[in-house]
XYZ file of C-alpha atoms in Angstrom:
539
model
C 10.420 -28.454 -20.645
C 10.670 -26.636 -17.631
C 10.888 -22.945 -16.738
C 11.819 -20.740 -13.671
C 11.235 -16.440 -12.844
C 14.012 -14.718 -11.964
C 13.860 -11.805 -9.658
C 15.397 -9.843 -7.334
C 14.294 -8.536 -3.777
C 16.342 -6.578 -1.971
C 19.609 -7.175 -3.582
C 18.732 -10.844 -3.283
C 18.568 -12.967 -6.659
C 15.896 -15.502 -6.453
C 14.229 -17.952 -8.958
C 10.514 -19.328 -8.625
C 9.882 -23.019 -10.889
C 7.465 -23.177 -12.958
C 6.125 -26.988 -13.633
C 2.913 -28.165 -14.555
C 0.683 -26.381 -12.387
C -0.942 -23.207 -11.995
C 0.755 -20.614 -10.164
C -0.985 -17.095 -9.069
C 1.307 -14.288 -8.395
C -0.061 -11.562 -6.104
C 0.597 -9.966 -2.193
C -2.120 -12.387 -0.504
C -1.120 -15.219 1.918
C -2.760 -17.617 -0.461
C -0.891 -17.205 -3.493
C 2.030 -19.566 -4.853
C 4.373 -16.947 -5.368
C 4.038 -13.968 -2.840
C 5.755 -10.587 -3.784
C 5.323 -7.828 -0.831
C 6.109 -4.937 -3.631
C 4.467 -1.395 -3.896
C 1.583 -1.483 -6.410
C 1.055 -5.097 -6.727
C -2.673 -6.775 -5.995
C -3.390 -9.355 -3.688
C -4.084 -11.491 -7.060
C -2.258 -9.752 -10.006
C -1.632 -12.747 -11.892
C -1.699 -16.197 -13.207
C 0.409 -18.746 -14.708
C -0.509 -21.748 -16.574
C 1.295 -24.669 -18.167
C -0.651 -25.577 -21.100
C 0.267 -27.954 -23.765
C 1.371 -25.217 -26.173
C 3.762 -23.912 -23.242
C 3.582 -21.313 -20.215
C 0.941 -18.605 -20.811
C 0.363 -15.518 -18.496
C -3.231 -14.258 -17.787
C -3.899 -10.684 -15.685
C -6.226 -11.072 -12.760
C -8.054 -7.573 -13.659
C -5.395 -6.002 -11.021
C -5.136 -2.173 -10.242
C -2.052 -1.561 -12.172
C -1.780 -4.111 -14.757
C 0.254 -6.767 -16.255
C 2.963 -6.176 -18.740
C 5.548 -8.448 -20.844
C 7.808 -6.893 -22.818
C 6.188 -3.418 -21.801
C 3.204 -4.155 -23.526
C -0.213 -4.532 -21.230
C -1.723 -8.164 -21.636
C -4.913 -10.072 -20.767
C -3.492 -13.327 -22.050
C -0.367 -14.244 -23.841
C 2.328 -16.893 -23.913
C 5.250 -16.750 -22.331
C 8.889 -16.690 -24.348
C 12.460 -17.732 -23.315
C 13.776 -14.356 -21.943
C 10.505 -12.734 -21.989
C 10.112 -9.810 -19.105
C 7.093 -9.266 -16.861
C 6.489 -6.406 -15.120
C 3.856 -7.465 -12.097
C 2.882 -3.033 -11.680
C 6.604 -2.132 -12.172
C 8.021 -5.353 -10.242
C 10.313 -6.864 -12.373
C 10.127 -10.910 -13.240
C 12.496 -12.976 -16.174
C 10.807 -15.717 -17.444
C 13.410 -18.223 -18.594
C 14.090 -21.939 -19.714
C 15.253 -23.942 -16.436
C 18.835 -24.199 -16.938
C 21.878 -24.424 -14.093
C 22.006 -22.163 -11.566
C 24.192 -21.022 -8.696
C 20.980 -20.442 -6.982
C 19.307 -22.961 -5.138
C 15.677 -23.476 -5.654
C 13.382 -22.135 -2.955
C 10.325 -24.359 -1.385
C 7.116 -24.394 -2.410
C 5.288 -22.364 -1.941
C 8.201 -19.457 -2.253
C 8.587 -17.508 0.938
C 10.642 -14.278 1.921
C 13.545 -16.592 4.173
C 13.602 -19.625 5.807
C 13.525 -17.825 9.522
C 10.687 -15.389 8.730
C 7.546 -14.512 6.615
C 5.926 -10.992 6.356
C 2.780 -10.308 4.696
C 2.378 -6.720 3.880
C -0.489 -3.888 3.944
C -3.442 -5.789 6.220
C -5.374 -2.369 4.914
C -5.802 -3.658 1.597
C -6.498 -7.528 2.762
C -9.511 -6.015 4.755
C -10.918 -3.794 2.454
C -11.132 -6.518 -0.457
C -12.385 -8.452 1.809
C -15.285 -6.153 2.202
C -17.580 -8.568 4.911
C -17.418 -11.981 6.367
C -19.976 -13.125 4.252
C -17.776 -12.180 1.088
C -14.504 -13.374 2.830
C -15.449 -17.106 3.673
C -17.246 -17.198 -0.385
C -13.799 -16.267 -1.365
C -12.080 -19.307 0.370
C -15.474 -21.192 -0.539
C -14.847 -20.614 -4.369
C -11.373 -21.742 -3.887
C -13.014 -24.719 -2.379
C -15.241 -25.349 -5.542
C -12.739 -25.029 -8.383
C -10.692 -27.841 -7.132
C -8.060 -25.418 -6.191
C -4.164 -27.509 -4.683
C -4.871 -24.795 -2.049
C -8.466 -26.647 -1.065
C -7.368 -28.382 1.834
C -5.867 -25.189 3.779
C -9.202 -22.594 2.082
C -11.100 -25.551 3.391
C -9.894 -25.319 7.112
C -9.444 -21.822 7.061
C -13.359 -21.408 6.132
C -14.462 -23.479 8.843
C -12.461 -21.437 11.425
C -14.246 -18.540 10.308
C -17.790 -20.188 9.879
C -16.797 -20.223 13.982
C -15.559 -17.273 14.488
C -18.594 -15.375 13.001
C -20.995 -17.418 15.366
C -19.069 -16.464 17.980
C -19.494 -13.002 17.139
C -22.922 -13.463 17.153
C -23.762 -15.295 19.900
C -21.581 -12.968 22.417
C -22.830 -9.284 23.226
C -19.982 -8.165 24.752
C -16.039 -7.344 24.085
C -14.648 -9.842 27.068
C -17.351 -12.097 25.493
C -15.347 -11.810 21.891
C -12.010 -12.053 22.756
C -12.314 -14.735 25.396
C -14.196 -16.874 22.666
C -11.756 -15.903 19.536
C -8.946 -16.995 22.024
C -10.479 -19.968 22.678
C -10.510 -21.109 19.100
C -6.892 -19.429 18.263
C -5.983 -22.249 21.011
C -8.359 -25.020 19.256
C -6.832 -24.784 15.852
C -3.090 -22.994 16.033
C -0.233 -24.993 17.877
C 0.306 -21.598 20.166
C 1.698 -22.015 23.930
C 0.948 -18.356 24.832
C -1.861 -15.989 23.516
C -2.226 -12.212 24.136
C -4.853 -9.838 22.295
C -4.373 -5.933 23.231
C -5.910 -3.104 22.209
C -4.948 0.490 22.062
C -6.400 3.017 24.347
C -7.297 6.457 24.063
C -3.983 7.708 24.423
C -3.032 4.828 21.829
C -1.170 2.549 24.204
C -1.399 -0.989 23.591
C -3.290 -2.482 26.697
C -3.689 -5.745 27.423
C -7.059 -7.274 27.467
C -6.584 -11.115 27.550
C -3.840 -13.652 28.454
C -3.893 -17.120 27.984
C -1.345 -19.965 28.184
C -2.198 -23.394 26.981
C -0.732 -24.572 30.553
C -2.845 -23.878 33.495
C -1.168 -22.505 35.769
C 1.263 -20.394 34.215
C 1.539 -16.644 35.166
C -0.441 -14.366 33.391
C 2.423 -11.514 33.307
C 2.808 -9.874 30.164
C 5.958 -11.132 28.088
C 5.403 -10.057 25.133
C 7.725 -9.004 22.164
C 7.578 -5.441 22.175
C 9.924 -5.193 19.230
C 7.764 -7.628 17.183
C 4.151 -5.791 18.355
C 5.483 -3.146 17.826
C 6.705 -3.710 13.853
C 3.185 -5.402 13.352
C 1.132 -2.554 15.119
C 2.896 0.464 13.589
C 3.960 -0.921 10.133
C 0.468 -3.032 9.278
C 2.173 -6.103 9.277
C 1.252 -9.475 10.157
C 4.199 -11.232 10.860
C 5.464 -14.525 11.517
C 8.725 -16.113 12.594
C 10.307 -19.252 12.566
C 13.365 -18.576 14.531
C 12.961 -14.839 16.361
C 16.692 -15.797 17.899
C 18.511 -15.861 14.057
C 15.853 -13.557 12.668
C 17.625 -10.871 11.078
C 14.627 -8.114 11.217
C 14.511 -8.461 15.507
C 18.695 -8.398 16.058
C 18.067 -5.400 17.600
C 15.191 -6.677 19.944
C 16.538 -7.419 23.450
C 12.922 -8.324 24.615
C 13.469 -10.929 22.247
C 16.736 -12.518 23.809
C 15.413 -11.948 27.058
C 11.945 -13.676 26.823
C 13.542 -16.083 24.790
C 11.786 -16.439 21.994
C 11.466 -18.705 19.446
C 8.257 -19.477 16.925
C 5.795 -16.375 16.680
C 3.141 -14.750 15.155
C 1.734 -11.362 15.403
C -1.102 -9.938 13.333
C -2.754 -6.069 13.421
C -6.805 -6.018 14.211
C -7.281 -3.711 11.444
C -10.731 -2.058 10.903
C -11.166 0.476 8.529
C -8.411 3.386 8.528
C -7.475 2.215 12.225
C -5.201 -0.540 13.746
C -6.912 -1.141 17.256
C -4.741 -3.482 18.826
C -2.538 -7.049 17.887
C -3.006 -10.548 17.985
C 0.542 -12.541 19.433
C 1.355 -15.940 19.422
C 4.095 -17.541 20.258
C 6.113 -20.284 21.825
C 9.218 -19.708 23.658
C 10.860 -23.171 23.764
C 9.980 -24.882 19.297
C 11.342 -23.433 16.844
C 9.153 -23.060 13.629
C 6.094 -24.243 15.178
C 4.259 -22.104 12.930
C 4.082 -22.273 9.565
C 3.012 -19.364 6.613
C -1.062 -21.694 7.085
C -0.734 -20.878 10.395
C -0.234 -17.258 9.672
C -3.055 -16.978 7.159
C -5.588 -18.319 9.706
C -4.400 -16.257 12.261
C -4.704 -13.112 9.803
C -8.082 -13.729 8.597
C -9.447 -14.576 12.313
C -8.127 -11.146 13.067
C -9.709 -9.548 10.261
C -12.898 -11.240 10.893
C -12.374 -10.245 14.845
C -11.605 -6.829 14.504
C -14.858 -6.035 12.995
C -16.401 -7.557 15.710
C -14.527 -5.567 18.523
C -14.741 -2.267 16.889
C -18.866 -2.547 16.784
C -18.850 -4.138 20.027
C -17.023 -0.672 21.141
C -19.253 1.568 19.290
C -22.005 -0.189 20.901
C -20.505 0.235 24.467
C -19.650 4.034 23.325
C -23.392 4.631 22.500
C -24.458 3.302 25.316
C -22.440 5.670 27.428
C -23.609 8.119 25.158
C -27.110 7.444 25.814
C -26.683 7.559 29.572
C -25.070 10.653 29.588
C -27.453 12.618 27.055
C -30.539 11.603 29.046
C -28.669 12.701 32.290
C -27.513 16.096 29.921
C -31.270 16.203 28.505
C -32.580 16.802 32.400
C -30.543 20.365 32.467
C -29.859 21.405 28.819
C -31.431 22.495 25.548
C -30.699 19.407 22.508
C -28.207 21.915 20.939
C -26.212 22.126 24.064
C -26.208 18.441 24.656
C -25.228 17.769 21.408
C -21.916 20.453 21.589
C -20.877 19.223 24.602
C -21.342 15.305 23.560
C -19.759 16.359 20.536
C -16.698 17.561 22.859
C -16.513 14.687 24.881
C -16.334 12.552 22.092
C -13.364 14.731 20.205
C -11.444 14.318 23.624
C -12.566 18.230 25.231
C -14.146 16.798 27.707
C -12.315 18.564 29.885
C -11.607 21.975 28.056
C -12.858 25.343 28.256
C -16.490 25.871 26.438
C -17.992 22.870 27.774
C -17.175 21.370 31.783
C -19.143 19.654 33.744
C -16.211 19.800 36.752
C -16.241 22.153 39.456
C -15.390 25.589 39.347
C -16.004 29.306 39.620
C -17.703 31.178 36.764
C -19.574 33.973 35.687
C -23.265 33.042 35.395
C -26.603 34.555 35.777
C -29.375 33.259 38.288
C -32.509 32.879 37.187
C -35.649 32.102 40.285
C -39.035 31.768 38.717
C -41.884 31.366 41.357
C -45.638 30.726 41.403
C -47.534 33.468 43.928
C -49.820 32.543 45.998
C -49.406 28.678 45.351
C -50.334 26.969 48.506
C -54.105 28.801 48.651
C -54.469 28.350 44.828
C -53.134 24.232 45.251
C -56.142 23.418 47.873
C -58.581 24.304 45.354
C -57.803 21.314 43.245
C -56.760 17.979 43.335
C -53.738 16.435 43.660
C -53.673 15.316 40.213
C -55.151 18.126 38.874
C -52.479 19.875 40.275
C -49.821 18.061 39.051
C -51.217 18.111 35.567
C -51.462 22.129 35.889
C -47.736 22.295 36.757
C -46.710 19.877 34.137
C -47.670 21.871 31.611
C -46.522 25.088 32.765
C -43.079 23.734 33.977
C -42.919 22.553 30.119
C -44.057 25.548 28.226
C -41.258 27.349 31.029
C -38.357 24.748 30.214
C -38.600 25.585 26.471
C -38.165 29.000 26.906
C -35.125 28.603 29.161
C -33.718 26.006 26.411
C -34.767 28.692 23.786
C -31.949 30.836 24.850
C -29.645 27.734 25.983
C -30.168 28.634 29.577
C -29.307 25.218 31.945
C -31.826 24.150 34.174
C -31.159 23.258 37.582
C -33.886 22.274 39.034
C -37.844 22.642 40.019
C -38.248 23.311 43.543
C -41.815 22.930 44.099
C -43.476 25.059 42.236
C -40.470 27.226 41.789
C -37.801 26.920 38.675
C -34.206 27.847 38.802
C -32.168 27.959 35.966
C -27.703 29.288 35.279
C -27.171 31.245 32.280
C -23.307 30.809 31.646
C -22.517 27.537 32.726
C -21.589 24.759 31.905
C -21.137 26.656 28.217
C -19.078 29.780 27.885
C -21.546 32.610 27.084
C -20.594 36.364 27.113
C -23.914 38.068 27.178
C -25.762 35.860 29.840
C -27.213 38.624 31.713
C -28.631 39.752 28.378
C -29.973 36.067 27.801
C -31.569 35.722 31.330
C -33.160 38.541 31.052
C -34.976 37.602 27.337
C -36.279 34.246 28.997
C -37.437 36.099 31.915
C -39.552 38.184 29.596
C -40.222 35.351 27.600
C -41.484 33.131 30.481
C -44.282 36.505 31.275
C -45.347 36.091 27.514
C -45.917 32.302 27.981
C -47.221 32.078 31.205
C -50.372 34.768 29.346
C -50.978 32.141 26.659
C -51.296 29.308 29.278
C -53.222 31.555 31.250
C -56.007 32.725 28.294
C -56.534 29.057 27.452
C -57.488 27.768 31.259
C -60.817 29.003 33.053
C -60.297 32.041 35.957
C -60.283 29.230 38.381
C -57.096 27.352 37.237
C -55.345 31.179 36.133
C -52.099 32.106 38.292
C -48.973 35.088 38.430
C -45.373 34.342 38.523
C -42.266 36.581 39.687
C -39.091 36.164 38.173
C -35.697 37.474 40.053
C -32.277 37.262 38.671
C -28.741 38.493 39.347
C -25.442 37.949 38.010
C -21.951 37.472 39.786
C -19.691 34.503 40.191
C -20.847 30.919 41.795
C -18.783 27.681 42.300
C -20.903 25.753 39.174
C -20.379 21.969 38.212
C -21.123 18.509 39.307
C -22.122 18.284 42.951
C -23.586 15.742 45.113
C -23.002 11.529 46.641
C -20.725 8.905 44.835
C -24.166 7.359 44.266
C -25.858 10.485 42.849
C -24.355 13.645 41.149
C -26.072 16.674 39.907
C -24.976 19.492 37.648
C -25.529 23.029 39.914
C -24.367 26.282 41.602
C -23.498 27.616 45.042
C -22.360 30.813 46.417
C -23.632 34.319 47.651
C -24.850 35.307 43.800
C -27.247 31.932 43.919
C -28.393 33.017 47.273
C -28.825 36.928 46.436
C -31.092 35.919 43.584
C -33.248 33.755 45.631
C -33.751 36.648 47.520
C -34.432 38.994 44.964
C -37.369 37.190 43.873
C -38.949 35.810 46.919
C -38.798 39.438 48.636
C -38.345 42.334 46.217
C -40.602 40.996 43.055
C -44.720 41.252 42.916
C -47.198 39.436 40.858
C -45.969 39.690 37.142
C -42.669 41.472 37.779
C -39.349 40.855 36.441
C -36.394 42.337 39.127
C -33.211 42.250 38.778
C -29.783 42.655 41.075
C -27.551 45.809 40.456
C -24.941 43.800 38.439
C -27.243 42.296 35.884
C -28.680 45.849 35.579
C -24.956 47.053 34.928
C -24.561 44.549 32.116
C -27.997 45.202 30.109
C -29.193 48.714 31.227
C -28.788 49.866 27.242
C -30.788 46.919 25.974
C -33.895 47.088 28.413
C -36.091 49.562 29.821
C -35.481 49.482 33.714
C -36.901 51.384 36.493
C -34.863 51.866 39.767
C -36.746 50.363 43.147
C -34.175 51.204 45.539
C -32.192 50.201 47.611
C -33.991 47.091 49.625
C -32.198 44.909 52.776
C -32.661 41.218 51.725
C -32.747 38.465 54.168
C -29.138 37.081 54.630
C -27.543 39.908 52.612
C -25.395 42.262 55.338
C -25.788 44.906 53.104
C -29.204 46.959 51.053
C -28.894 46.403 47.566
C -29.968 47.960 44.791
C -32.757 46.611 42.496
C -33.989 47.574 39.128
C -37.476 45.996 37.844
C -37.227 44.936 34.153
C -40.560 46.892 31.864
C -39.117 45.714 28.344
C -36.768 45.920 25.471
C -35.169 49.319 25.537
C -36.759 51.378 22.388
């Protein structure tokens, strides 16, 4: 007795035999009967003709098996009997004569094309490579009809995750997973692209099985494009005749026959496509060929995406220690955080060049050059070590940037590269806050190795960003406000003072107690300027 299920897809009727063998039902490449239907698990169910007659057993899939409307684990089959595979409809029925002619096995969508649906679920049931070659490697041991193909399909990927061992980098991967695509699928022309930032497919290798062939880009973009955005990995015997790419003049054009074209899926991202294809044989590939090429790019994708995280954090790295040289760890992590949401470039956080409002901040040691030939030159340098630290983490304390030691003198920006409305108020507090640390230095070193610092500031704007060689750029600021500062300290500050420029004064008056000095001409300056010498916080 033999027995066929009836079903319908797409206003097609189709029937599926049923003959002494075992037959799994499901969505994944590998099953006998494959049913692309909302709902349905990549192995949902089995078949099995037994000596008592056909009996149906549930795979422990996410939405259940039902015949009749009634859930089952196992039962046998009836003449007439309907299963529901989640809520797709099959009729189990005694063989009998039929208009419709029986499809090959293993029963595909149409004789010009296969598509294999949702790559989102094949990857996350897959889980690892380690768990996705046991899978084929169980198939293997139960003596499985489907050895032969689980058995080549495993070795493949044995490769394939060597490869991504042994290579470090992404032109490493992709020129060695393109080398075995060409070992083991009958492909005369190979492309792998990935998406960029703006999520534009880019091309990052091209390979032709003859040498000496262009390496243009010809590529479907009707088929990518149906693979990329839709999840699909797809595969066509005929593109010419194939009624899903009628539309596709690239098709025509390129003249395309036999191809394949798979989604590197990782995670909740597709990064880029896998294409194959041949332009002069028809149905050179074959629904194998297709589950190779889908579980290579499963496998691959993995590989690319860490290889690009890896790349990413190295980038990262770079640019934190370069970051870690001028800002406090909470700025450099806000404006890493920025770069890597794409605001690179906006308003809180640039590094380009550009006016701004910013306070200047000159710290200097008095009387250094007498007090440095009193000690050696290491001593010296372990002396300023420390007091350049204790200084920088006062600066940082208040997210000031530092721009640079100059000798034994310190400069630091208060308002750029981060947007900060009360910098004048913050430049100020590290000022004070540098005269508080420099006393606890001071108090633990002997009389001998004790020195003063004066602090000048003044606010205004200054051109503020990345300046400096193609070979060497530094984060800094320019402009009369940089200049007038300078000034300020080096000829209107004393021992242990804290001055500041008329504008700063303007913008904290009400928050510190000040004291007017005059009006003073400063070297460079055409004009006197006021200057105000800082005492404290206003009570």
């Amino acid at each position: 007795m033999s027995y066929v299920l009836r079903y319908t897809v797409d206003g097609t009727e189709k029937e599926f035999p049923i003959s002494g063998r075992e037959i799994i039902v499901g969505r994944a490449p590998d099953c006998h009967l494959v049913l692309n239907q909302p709902g349905i698990s990549r192995h949902h169910c089995k078949m099995t003709v037994e000596s008592g007659g056909v009996f149906i057993s549930d795979l422990k899939s996410k939405n259940g098996t039902r015949v009749n409307n009634i859930y089952i684990k196992r039962v046998q089959l009836g003449n007439g009997d309907q299963i529901l595979v989640a809520e797709f409809m099959l009729g189990f029925h005694q063989a009998g004569p039929s208009t419709m002619p029986f499809p090959s096995e293993p029963e595909r969508q149409s004789d010009q094309m296969v598509l294999l649906s949702d790559q989102k679920e094949l990857h996350e049931e897959a889980g690892t490579i380690i768990r996705r070659v046991n899978d084929f490697q169980d198939i293997i041991a139960s003596k499985d009809p489907r050895q032969d193909e689980a058995q080549r399909i495993t070795t493949v990927l044995i490769k394939v995750a060597e490869a991504l061992i042994a290579v470090n980098t992404l032109d490493q991967i992709i020129g060695k997973l393109m080398d075995l695509i060409f070992e083991h699928l009958p492909a005369d022309r190979g492309f792998l692209m990935l998406r960029d930032e703006n999520e534009q497919l880019v091309p990052k290798v091209v390979r032709h099985r003859e040498h000496g062939e262009s390496d243009n880009i010809e590529i479907s973009r009707t088929i990518a494009e149906k693979a990329l955005n839709d999840k699909m990995a797809i595969l066509t015997t005929d593109a010419q005749v194939d009624p899903r790419f009628s539309a596709g003049e690239s098709i025509r054009f390129l003249g395309i026959k036999s191809a394949m074209c798979v989604p590197l899926f990782h995670k909740e991202k597709t990064i880029g496509i896998l294409y194959l294809d041949s332009p002069t044989s028809a149905a050179i590939f074959g629904p194998n060929d297709l589950d190779l090429l889908t579980a290579m790019a499963n496998f691959s994708a993995v590989g690319i995406e860490q290889t690009q995280l890896n790349e990413k954090i190295l980038q990262e790295t770079s640019v934190r220690q370069r970051l870690e040289r001028y800002h406090s760890p909470s700025i450099v992590n806000r404006i890493l955080k920025n770069i890597a949401g794409g605001q690179s470039e906006g308003e809180e956080y640039n590094l380009r060049v550009q006016e701004r409002d910013v306070t200047i901040l000159f710290a200097d040691i008095v009387g250094f050059t007498p007090f440095s030939e009193k000690f050696s030159p290491n001593r010296i340098a372990e002396l300023l070590n420390e007091y350049f630290s204790a200084m920088t983490e006062v600066i940082f304390r208040y997210e000031g940037t530092l721009d640079k030691y100059i000798g034994d003198a310190i400069m630091a920006i208060f308002g750029a590269p981060n947007n900060m409305s009360d910098h004048p108020y913050r430049a100020v507090c590290t000022a004070l806050g540098m005269m508080e640390q420099l006393e606890v230095i001071n108090r633990n070193r002997p009389p001998s190795e004790q020195f003063a610092i004066r602090i000048g500031l003044n606010t205004g704007r200054a051109v503020a960003g990345d300046i400096g060689s193609i070979k060497r750029m530094e984060y800094t600021v320019l402009g009369n406000t940089v200049n007038m500062a300078s000034r300020i300290e080096s000829m209107a500050c004393k021992a242990g003072q804290v001055v500041i420029g008329e504008n700063t004064y303007m913008a904290v008056k009400d928050q510190f107690e000040c004291i007017n000095l005059g009006a003073i001409q400063l070297k460079g300056i055409s004009e006197k300027v006021n200057v105000y010498r800082v005492l404290g916080f206003a009570k």
